[in-house]
Short mmCIF file of C-alpha atoms in Angstrom, two decimals:
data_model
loop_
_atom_site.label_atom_id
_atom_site.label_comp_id
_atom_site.label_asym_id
_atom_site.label_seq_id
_atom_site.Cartn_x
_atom_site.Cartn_y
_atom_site.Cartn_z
CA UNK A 1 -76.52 26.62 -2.39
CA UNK A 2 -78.75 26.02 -5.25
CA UNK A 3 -80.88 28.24 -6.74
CA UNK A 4 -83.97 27.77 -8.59
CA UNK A 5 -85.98 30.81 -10.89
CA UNK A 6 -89.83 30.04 -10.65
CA UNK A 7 -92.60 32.65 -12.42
CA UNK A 8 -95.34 33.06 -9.54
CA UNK A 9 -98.73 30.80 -10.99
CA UNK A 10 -96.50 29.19 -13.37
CA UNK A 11 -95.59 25.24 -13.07
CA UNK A 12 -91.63 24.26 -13.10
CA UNK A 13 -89.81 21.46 -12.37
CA UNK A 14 -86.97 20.84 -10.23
CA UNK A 15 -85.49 18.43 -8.28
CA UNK A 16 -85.66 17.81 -4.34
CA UNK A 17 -85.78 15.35 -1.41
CA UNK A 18 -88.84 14.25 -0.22
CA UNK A 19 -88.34 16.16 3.10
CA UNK A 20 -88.00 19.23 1.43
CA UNK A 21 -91.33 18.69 -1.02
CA UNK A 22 -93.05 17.52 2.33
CA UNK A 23 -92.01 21.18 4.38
CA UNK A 24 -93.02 23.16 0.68
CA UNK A 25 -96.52 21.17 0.97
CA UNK A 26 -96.88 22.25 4.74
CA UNK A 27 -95.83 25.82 3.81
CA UNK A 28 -98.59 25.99 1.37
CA UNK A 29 -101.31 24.38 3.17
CA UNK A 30 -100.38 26.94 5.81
CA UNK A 31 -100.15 29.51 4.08
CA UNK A 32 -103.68 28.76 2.41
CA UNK A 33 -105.68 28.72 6.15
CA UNK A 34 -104.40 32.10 7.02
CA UNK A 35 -106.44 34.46 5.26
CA UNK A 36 -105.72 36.92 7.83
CA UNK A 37 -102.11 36.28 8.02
CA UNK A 38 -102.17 38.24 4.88
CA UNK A 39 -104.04 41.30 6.41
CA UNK A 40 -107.28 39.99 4.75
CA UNK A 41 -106.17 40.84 0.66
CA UNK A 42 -106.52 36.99 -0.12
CA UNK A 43 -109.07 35.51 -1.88
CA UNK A 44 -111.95 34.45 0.80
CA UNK A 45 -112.59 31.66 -1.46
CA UNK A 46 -110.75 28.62 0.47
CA UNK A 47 -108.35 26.99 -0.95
CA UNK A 48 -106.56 23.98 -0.12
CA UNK A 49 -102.88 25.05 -0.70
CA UNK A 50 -100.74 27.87 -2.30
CA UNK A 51 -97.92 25.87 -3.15
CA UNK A 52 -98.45 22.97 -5.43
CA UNK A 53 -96.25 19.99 -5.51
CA UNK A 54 -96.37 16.89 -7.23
CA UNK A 55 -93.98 14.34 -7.83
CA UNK A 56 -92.86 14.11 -11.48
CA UNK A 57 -90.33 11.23 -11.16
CA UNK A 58 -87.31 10.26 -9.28
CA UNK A 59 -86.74 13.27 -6.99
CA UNK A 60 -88.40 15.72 -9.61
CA UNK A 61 -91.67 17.52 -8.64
CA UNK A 62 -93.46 19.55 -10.42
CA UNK A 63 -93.72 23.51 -8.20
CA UNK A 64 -96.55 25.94 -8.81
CA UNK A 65 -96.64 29.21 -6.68
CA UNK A 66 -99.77 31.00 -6.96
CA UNK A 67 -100.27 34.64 -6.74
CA UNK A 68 -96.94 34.89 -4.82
CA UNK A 69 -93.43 36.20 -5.11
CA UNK A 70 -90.08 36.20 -2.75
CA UNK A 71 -88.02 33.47 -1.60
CA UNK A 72 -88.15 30.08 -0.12
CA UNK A 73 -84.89 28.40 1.57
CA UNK A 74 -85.06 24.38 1.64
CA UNK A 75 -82.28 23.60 3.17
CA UNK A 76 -79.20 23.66 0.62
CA UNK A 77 -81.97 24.70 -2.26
CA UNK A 78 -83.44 28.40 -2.95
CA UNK A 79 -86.63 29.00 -4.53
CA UNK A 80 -86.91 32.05 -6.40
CA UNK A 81 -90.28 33.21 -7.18
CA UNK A 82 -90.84 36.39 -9.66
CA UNK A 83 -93.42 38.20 -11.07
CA UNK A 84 -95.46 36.63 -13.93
CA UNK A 85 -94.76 40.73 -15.02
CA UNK A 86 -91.15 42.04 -15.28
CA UNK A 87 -89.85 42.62 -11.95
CA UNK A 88 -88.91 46.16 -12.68
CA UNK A 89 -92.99 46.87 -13.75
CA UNK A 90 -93.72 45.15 -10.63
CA UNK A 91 -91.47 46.95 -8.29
CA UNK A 92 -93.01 50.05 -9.83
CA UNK A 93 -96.41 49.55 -8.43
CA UNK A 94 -95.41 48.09 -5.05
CA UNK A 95 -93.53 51.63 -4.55
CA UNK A 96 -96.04 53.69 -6.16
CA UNK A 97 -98.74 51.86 -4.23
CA UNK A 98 -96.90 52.66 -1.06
CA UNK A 99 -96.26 56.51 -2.08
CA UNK A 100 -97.23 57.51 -5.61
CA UNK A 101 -95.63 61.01 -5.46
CA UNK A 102 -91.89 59.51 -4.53
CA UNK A 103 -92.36 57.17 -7.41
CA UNK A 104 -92.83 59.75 -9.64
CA UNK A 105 -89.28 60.94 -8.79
CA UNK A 106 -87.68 57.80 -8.18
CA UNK A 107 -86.43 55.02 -10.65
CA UNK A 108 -88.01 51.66 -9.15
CA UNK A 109 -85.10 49.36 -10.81
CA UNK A 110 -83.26 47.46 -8.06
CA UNK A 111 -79.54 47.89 -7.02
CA UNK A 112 -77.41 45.26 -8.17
CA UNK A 113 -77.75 41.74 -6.74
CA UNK A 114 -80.65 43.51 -4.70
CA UNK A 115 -83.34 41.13 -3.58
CA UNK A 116 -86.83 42.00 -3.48
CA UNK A 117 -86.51 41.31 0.85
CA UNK A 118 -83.33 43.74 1.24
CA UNK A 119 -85.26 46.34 -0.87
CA UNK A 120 -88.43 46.02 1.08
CA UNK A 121 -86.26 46.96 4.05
CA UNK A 122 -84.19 49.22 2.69
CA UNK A 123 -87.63 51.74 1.93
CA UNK A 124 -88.70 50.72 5.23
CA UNK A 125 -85.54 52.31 6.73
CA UNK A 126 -85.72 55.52 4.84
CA UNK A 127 -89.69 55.66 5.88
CA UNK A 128 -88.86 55.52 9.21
CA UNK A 129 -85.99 57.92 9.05
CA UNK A 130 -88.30 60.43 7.86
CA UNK A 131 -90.80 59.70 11.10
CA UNK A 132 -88.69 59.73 13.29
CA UNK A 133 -87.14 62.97 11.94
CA UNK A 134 -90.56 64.53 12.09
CA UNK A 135 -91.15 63.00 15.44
CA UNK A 136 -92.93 60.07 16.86
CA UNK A 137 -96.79 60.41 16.81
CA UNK A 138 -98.91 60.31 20.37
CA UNK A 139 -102.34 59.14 21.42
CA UNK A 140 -104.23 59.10 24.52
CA UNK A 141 -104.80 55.85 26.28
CA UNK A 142 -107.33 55.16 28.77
CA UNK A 143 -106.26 53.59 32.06
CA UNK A 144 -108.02 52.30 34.86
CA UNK A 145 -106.62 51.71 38.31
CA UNK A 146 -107.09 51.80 42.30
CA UNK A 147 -105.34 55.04 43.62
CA UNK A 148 -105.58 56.77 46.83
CA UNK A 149 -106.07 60.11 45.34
CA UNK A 150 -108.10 61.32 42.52
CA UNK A 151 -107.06 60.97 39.28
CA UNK A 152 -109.57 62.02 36.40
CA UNK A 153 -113.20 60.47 36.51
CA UNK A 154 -114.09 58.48 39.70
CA UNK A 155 -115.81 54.39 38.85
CA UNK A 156 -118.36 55.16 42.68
CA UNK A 157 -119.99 51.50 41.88
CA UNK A 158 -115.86 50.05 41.99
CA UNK A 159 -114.72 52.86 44.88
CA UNK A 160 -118.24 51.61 46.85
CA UNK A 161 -117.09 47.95 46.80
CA UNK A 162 -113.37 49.08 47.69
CA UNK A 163 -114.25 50.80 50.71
CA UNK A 164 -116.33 48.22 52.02
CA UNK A 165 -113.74 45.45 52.09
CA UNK A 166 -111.78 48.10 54.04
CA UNK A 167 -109.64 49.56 51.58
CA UNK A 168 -109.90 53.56 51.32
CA UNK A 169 -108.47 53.95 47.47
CA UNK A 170 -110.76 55.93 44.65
CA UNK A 171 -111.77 53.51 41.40
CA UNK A 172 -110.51 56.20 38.79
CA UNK A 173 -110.60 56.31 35.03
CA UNK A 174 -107.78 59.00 33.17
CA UNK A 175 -106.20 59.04 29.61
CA UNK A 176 -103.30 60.36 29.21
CA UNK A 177 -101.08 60.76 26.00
CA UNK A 178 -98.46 57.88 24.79
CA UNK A 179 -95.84 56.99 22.22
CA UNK A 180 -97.30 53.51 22.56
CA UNK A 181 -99.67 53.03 20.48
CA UNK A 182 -100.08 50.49 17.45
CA UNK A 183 -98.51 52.45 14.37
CA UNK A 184 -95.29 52.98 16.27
CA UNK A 185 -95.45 49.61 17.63
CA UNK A 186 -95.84 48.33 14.41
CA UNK A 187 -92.24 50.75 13.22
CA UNK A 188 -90.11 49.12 15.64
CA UNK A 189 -91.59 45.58 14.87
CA UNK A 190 -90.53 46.24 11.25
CA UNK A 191 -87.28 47.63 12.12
CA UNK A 192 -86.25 44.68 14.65
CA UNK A 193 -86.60 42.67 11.79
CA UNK A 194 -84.89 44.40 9.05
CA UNK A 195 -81.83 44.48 11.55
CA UNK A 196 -81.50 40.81 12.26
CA UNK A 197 -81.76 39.89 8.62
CA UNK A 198 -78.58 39.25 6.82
CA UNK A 199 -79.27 39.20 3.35
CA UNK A 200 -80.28 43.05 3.84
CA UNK A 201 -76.63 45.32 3.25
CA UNK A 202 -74.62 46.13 6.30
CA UNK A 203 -75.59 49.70 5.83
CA UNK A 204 -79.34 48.90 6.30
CA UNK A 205 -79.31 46.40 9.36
CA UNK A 206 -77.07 49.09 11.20
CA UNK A 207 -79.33 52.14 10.10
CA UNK A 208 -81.99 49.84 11.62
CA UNK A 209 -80.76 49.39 14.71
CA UNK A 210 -80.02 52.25 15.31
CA UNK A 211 -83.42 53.79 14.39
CA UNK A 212 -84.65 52.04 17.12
CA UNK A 213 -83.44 54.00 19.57
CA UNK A 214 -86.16 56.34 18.82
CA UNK A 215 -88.93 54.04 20.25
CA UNK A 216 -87.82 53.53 23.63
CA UNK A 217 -91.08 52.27 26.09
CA UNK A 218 -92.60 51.35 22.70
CA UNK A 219 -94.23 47.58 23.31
CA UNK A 220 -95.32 44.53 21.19
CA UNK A 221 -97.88 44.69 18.55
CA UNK A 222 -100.58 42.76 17.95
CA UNK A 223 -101.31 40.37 15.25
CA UNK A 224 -104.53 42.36 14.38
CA UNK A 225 -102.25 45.35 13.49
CA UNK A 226 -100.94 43.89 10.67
CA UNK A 227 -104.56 44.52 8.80
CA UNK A 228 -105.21 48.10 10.08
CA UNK A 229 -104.92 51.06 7.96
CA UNK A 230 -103.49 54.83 8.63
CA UNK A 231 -106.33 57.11 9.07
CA UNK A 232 -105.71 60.99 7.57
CA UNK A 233 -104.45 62.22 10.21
CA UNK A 234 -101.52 60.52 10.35
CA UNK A 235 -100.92 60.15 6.86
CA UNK A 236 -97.21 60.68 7.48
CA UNK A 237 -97.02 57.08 8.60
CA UNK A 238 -98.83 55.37 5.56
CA UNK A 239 -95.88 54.52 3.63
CA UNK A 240 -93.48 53.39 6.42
CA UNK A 241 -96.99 50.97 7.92
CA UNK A 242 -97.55 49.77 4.60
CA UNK A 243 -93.72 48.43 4.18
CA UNK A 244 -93.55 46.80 7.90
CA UNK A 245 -97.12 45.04 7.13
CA UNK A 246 -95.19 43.93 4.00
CA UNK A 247 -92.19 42.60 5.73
CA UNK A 248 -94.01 41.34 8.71
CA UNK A 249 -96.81 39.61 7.15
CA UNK A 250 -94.13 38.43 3.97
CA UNK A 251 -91.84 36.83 7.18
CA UNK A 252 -94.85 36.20 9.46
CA UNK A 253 -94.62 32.22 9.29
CA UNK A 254 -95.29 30.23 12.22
CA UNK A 255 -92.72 27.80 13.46
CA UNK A 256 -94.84 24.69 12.45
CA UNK A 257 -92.94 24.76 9.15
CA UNK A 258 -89.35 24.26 11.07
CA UNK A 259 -86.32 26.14 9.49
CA UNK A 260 -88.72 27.56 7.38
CA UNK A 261 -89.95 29.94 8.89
CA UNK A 262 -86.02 31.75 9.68
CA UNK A 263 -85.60 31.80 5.89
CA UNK A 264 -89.00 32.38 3.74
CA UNK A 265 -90.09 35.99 2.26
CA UNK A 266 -93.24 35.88 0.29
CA UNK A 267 -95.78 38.63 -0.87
CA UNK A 268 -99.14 38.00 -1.87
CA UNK A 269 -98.87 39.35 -5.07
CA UNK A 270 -102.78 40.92 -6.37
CA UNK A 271 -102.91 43.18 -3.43
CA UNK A 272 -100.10 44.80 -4.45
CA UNK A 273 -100.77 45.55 -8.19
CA UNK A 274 -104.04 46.37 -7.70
CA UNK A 275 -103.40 49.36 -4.85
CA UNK A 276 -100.75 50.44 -7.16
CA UNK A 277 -102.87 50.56 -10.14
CA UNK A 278 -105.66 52.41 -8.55
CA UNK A 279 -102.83 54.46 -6.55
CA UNK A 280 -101.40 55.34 -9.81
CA UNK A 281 -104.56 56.73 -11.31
CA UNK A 282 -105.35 58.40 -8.26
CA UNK A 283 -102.19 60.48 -8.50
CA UNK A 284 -102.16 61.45 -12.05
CA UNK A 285 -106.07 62.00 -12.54
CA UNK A 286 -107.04 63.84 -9.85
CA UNK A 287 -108.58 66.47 -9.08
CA UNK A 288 -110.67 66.01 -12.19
CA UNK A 289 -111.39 62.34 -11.28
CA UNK A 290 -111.80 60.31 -8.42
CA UNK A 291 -110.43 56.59 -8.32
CA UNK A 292 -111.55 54.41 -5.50
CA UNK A 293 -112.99 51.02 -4.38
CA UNK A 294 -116.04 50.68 -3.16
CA UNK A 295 -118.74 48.04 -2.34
CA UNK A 296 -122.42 48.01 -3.33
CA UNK A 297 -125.18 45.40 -2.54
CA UNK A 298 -127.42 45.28 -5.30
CA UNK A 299 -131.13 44.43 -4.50
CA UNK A 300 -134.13 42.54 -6.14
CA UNK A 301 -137.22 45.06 -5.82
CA UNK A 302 -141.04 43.57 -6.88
CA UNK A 303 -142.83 46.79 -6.93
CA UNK A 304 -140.58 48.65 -4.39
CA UNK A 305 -141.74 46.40 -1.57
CA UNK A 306 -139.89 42.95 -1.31
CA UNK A 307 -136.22 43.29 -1.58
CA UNK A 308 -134.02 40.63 -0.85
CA UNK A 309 -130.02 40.31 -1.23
CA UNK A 310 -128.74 39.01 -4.09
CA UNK A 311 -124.93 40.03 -4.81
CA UNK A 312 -122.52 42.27 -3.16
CA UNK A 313 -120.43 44.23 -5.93
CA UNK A 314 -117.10 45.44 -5.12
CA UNK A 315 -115.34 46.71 -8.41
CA UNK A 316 -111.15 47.38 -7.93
CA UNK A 317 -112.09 50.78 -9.73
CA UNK A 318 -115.03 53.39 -9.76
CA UNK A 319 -114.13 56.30 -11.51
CA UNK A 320 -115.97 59.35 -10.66
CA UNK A 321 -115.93 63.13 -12.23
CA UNK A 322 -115.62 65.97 -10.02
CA UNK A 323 -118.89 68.09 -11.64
CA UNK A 324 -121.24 64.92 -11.98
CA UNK A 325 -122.33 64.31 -8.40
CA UNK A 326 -122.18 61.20 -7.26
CA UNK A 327 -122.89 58.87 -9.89
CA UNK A 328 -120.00 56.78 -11.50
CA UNK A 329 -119.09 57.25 -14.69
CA UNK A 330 -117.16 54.37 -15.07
CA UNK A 331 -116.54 50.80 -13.09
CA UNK A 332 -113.60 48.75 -13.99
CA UNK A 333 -111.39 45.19 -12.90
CA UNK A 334 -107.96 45.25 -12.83
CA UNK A 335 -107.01 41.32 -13.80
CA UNK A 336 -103.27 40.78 -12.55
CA UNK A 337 -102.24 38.57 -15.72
CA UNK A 338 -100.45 38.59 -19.10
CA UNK A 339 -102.85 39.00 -22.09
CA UNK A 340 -104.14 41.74 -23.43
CA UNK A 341 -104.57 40.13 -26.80
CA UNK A 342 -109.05 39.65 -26.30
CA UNK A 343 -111.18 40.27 -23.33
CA UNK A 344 -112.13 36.58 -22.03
CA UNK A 345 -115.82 36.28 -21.67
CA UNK A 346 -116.11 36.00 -17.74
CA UNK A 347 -114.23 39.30 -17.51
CA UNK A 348 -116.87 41.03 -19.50
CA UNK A 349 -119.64 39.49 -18.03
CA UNK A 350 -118.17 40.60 -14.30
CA UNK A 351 -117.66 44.04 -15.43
CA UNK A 352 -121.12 44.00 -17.36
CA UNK A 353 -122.96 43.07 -13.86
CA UNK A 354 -121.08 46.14 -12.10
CA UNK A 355 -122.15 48.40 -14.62
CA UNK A 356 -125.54 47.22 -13.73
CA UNK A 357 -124.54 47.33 -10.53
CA UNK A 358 -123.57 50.89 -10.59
CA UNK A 359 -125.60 52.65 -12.90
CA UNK A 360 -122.49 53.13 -15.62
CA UNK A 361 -122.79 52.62 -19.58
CA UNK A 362 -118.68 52.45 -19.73
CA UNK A 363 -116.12 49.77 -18.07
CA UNK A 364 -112.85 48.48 -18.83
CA UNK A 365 -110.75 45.13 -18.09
CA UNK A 366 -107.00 46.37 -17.31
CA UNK A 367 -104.80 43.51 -17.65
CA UNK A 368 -101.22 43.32 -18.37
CA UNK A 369 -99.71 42.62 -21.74
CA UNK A 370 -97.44 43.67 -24.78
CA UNK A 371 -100.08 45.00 -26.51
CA UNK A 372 -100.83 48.77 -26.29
CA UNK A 373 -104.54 47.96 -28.13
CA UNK A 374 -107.87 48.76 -26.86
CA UNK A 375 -109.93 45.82 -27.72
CA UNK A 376 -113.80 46.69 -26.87
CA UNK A 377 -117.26 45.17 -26.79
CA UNK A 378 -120.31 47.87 -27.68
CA UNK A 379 -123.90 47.23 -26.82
CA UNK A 380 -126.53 49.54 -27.64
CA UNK A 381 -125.71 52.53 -25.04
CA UNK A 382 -122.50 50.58 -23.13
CA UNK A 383 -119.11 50.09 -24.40
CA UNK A 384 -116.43 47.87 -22.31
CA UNK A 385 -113.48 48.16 -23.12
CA UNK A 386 -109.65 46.01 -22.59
CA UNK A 387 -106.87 48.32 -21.32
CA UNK A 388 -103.12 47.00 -21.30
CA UNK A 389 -100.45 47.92 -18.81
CA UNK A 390 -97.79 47.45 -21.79
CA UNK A 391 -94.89 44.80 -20.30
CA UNK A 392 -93.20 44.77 -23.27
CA UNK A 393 -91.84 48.61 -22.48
CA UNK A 394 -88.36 48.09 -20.60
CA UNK A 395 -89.01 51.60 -18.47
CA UNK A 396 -91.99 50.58 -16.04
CA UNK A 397 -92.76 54.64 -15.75
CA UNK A 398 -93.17 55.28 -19.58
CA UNK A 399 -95.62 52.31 -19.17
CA UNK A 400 -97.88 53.85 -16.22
CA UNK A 401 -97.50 56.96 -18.53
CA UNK A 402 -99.08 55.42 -21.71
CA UNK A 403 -101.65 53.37 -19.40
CA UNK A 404 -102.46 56.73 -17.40
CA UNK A 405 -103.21 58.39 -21.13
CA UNK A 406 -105.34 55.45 -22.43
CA UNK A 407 -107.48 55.23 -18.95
CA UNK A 408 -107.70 59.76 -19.62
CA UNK A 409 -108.72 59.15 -23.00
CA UNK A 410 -111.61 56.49 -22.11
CA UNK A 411 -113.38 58.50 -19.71
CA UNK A 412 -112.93 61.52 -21.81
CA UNK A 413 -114.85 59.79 -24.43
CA UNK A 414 -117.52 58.83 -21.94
CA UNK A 415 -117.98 61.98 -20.70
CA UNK A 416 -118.52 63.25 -23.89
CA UNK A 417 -120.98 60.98 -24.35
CA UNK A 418 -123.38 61.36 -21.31
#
């Protein structure tokens, strides 16, 4: 088999039949008209395709990926795609944005000849370990059914129109509690996979299978799942849901793109490092800070009585301090490129309208880079300023470290200056 390297966003050339190029543009354009396919992190902006390919000459197009990493199998030819950041740096924040305390205790480098697939499933399989360990969560589902004794609440309108076509059964309504419910659902959907794919170690298909023992009676789930979220009470399942939507969504092809769709991993790659930015900071600067994402529609008031819509503002990062109530000190955009050399002019003019937006004097433009420099714009009473995620740093943790410190020291500063 052939193998081709390609940097995600970046255009390469290689050379391929014209079947192949045809099932690549069909991938793309497919991948492009499922927004939801990718549990709704895409770009709403539509876009004809994801994949670009053009023919160059004879056999030779011209491949762009955009915003996406993994693997594509045509045929006898593999297409590599990487981050546009070193994969080790990038790794870092998929794990850390799946469980930021493990990754402060883990290294995120890959075992040898590990793909980024087989190490998706590998974390899914010690996830699940620990759930099922722990035990399988339960909900209550509601049923409804005909029974001829009484079983929780009785439907009289239903049991009226049963008894007068001469059958003598109650219309009843009862919950009752079940391992079937969507998270676990979701588990063995993930696991199923990871076992049945051979490019993962021997080790980790059987560990999978055999974790699925655990979920006998557990059904199907449902394409909607694949875009829900753990709420706090089960917060023991976030990181094992968060790598089966991964793997589901990153295999979830339909078969319209033929032998495809048995063969193609991809991860849409902007979700990813912006949760495990904002992830990151979460861990390390709380409790004296709050890190989240949050929307605001900002209004045009004519002497407080006509307001009418004019932008909805939804900054990847609103920094908060625990003892100044509930204003934001600072709003910020993480940009998932390589700079970090100047802050380009749309980027401060986006982060200028949240600071509007929000009520802040202070925002920053994270970015990724090999420059460890603050580059800033001041106006009178606002500063924004360019913070780099240093790639140039081989250990991905010592970078989080120094871009941890850099984010501390800006809002320390504009604290001090409130």
């Amino acid at each position: 088999m052939i193998v081709h390297k390609l940097v995600e966003s970046r255009a390469s050339e290689i050379k391929l039949d014209p079947i192949e190029a045809v099932r690549l543009q069909a991938l793309g354009r497919e991948l492009a008209s499922k927004h939801s396919w990718w549990g709704g992190d895409v770009d709403s902006n539509d876009k004809q395709t994801v994949i670009t390919c053009e023919l160059v000459d004879n056999d030779v197009y011209r491949i762009t990926v955009i915003n996406m990493v993994g693997t594509i199998c045509l045929g006898n030819i593999q297409v590599e795609v990487v981050p546009k950041i070193p994969m080790d740096h990038f790794i870092y924040l998929l794990r850390v944005g799946i469980s930021p305390a493990r990754s402060s205790r883990e290294s995120a480098q890959t075992e040898s000849g590990e793909d980024l697939l087989g190490l998706v499933c590998r974390w899914l399989v010690e996830e699940c370990r620990r759930v099922v360990v722990e035990g399988l969560v339960r909900d209550y589902r509601r049923i409804k059914t005909n029974s001829s004794y009484l079983k929780g609440t009785v439907e009289w309108d239903e049991t009226w129109r049963l008894l007068m076509s001469g059958r003598t059964q109650l219309s009843c309504q009862y919950e009752f509690a079940t391992e079937d419910i969507w998270l676990n659902r979701l588990l063995l959907a993930g696991l199923e996979e990871a076992a049945g794919l051979r490019v993962c170690e021997r080790e980790v298909r059987s560990a999978a299978r055999s974790l699925t023992n655990a979920f006998h009676g557990i059904g199907r789930y449902e394409q909607l799942d694949l875009a829900r979220r753990v709420e706090a009470d089960h917060g023991r399942y976030g990181p094992a849901i968060a790598l089966a939507q991964i793997l589901l969504t990153g295999r979830g092809l339909s078969l319209t793109t033929g032998s495809l769709a048995g063969h193609t991993f991809l991860i849409y790659t902007p979700g990813i490092v912006e949760s495990g930015v904002r992830a990151l900071l979460t861990h390390h600067l709380q409790p004296e800070w709050s890190v989240t994402k949050s929307g605001r529609t900002v209004y045009l008031d004519t002497n407080g009585k006509n307001r009418s819509r004019i932008r909805r503002l939804a900054p990847d990062l609103v920094f908060q301090a625990a003892r100044s109530g509930t204003v934001p000190l600072l709003v910020g955009d993480v940009k998932y490129r390589v700079g970090g050399k100047r802050m380009l002019r749309a980027d401060f003019e986006q982060v200028g309208i949240y600071m509007l937006g929000y009520g802040c004097r202070a925002g920053i433009v994270l970015e990724f880079g090999d420059s460890g420099g603050e580059p800033r714009v001041s106006l009178p009473g606002s500063r924004i300023l360019l913070v780099c995620w240093n790639t140039s740093i081989p250990a991905a943790d010592i970078a989080a470290s120094e871009l941890v410190q850099g984010v501390r020291r800006v809002l320390s500063e504009s604290l001090a200056t409130e």
